[in-house]
Amino acid sequence: MKKLILFCMAIAMVALVAAPANAEVQNVKVGGDITLRGISQATYDLNKNDQNTTTGLGLRGIQGQGDENATSFMATLGLNVDVDLTDNVAGTIRLVGERDWSSSYETLSATITEIDRHHETVQDVRGTMAPVFDGVQIDLAYITLKELLYSPLTLIIGRQDLWYGDGFIIGANLRPRAIMAPEFTDFRSFDAIRAILDYDPWTIDMFYARVDIGDLTARAHVDGAERADTLFANALVDDSDNVEVWGINVGYIFDQYNAEVEAYYFGQNVPYEPFGQTGIPRGGPASEDNTVHIIGARGSFEPIDNLDVRAEVAGELGRINVGALGGEAARIVRDVEALACDISGSYTWTDYAWLPRLGAGYVFMSGEPSPNNDTWNGWINVYRGKFYSAIREWQGVYYAVDDQDATGGGGPNANNNAWTNQQTVIVDASIQPLDDIILEARYLHFMAPKPYGIAEGGQTDRNKHIGDEVDLRLTYDYTEDVTFGLLTAWFFPGEYFLAPTAEPMYGNDIASEIVGSVALTF
């Protein structure tokens, strides 16, 4: 499938060269946005006393400071330039600068080195991460060619956003950022070639993208967790290689019930090199590249007025390198068989004042049990862009919890990464008391599909109840161009964070967050 997609892209590029056209500028649109946030986070490591000295990281994003309470002010500036030319040619550029007030790049580098000590691997990653943090960066830079050769074909080339369906599988290339709360980053784009065939009501959308391996290598150091994620169990790679991502999405829009359905195939290949042993050549016990293939389908419809129902299910196959940090000989190549789904629905009472809305959802990502079997069943996140919670879904991704599990290979999070081995039940509601004010509330209940921590089925299994979260949000449209926002969130750790008697006590204190924001668009 990857070769077929590359072949189609090559044909489109050859056709582009072979079909000369003269394009003149017709319209130039300049716009942008400024967003300022005040962020207060408390007890993100779930231990306000920091009694567990085996982790001792305290609250950390990329910043990695050990304080139990952290407050920062973040500024994001975006500048957009859109150019329309004749002959159905267009260009888009978006520059983004984001930083914490009074932030220091040197402090960042020292902190990341400290995090690496948690793996007993001290590495200087400043050379890898410096390009990511240096001032204003290019977020979008792409060319759009409509009706290329014939009317159904559109070709988009360059750094662009990729968002398929609801963004559950492909939606955001989240790169590590030099900000205390990296989940608020504005950088989500891919360097890609995308071809869209519009046969209304059918749409065929295919792409090929490359991701800078420095971004993923940096994320390995920041995450500091022994698990299978986009790096596939911390398999660091040669900087000369790139991660390849490709896919095809076929959609159909029905003329009734506002219904649509999509089927897709996505693939990703991460070149392999042994973790922490960059001098060892390939060809050892675990020398294959890490490759996954995702096949899935999604759909949405409105069976009655104001009732929106959505569902998506995906299966994941492939082969990855998995093992402990004990050395190259401990690694093995394992087949991947994982499953994920995202189901939701909401109803809005449009005939009532305040437009009350009630919704519910369920998200499932399969997990890898302990001890491991011959097949890797844990869901491997690729480029998810859709998130429901303010705190929990970033634990084990950007924030370490005080949860040192001796069976997890030494990592501070082990299987506690919120993007795998998790099922979530969601209930949310909103009202609009005024035309320019929206109040939203969301409750989330998190469970682990597979027990983890001690041998599966043993008396000392950790409880599957990960925790519960409550998020409250207020949005106030002050004018058409200025919006104020206030987010408050609390994560209540479940019995999962109460250690079995055979292991040290974990932190299980409440984590909280308050985010105030003001955004200007122009």
PDB file of C-alpha atoms in Angstrom, residues 43 45-53 68 402 507-509:
ATOM      1  CA  THR A  43       0.401  18.148  42.273  1.00  0.00           C
ATOM      2  CA  ASP A  45       2.923  13.961  40.113  1.00  0.00           C
ATOM      3  CA  LEU A  46       0.001  12.931  42.408  1.00  0.00           C
ATOM      4  CA  ASN A  47       2.238  13.177  45.477  1.00  0.00           C
ATOM      5  CA  LYS A  48       2.204  16.491  47.349  1.00  0.00           C
ATOM      6  CA  ASN A  49       4.808  15.214  49.815  1.00  0.00           C
ATOM      7  CA  ASP A  50       7.220  13.656  47.282  1.00  0.00           C
ATOM      8  CA  GLN A  51       7.861  10.744  49.631  1.00  0.00           C
ATOM      9  CA  ASN A  52       8.819   8.378  46.834  1.00  0.00           C
ATOM     10  CA  THR A  53      12.480   9.230  46.296  1.00  0.00           C
ATOM     11  CA  GLU A  68       4.458  20.706  43.451  1.00  0.00           C
ATOM     12  CA  ASP A 402       5.056   9.481  41.339  1.00  0.00           C
ATOM     13  CA  GLY A 507       1.339   9.152  45.095  1.00  0.00           C
ATOM     14  CA  ASN A 508      -2.444   9.390  44.938  1.00  0.00           C
ATOM     15  CA  ASP A 509      -3.143  13.048  45.721  1.00  0.00           C
TER      16      ASP A 509
END
